[in-house]
Amino acid sequence: AVLAVPHSLPLRLCLLEELEKAGASRLEQCKIAWEEGLQKCPSAIMYIQFQNFSRRSLGIDAFRAAFLRTRKAENCTHQVWSHAAITEWRHNNNPTLARKLFEMGMRYYSNEVDFVLAYADLLDSLKQDVDARLLFERTLDSNNTALPKEAARAVWDRYLRFEKSRLELASLAAVEARRAKCLAEPDTSSSLTSASQNNLEPMM
């Protein structure tokens, strides 16, 4: 089927999966098939799956080499970068490298909301509160006119969730007020702060 439709991504991935399932006996054939697949079906999905194959079959060093290779591709996307960073964080137990990848990726994808939010999740998980706030602030900077309003709304919402989780009422009220102003919505910071205080009273 692949010979008949060489540029079919689903067919190509099915073939690669079957070759990988065959194990070490067909590893060299699988590697050759991957090289052909990267040429015939260049795409973010193919690059991400190539990273996964490299890690599973060849190890962490091969995974990292696969990322370094695919990030240079002309049609590389932010998903390729975030996938590599998340893999380093969650599977390779290397949050330091994950942060470096996210920070490097911000040079190119600072207005890609999914990329920014994935980076925020990492910083939140690591309890890097100062750096998380800096990420939100630089993304939402008023001078950043390239960020669409709906994308900004998603970042503001994540910023609010972050502040709520830290139980710092002054910071929460300030972010809520700024969000309302930026998105031209009613300012609910007073009621939000009051509600948060009521929720905290039983804890005191």
mmCIF file of C-alpha atoms in Angstrom, residues 18 89 91 103 115 124 132 148-149:
data_model
loop_
_atom_site.group_PDB
_atom_site.id
_atom_site.type_symbol
_atom_site.label_atom_id
_atom_site.label_comp_id
_atom_site.label_asym_id
_atom_site.label_seq_id
_atom_site.Cartn_x
_atom_site.Cartn_y
_atom_site.Cartn_z
ATOM 1 C CA GLU A 18 4.632 -2.947 12.211
ATOM 2 C CA TRP A 89 10.501 16.462 31.803
ATOM 3 C CA HIS A 91 9.968 10.567 30.840
ATOM 4 C CA GLU A 103 13.186 28.784 26.698
ATOM 5 C CA PHE A 115 3.471 26.239 23.644
ATOM 6 C CA ASP A 124 4.045 25.462 37.880
ATOM 7 C CA ALA A 132 6.112 31.350 35.921
ATOM 8 C CA PRO A 148 -4.508 37.376 19.281
ATOM 9 C CA LYS A 149 -7.191 38.296 21.822
#
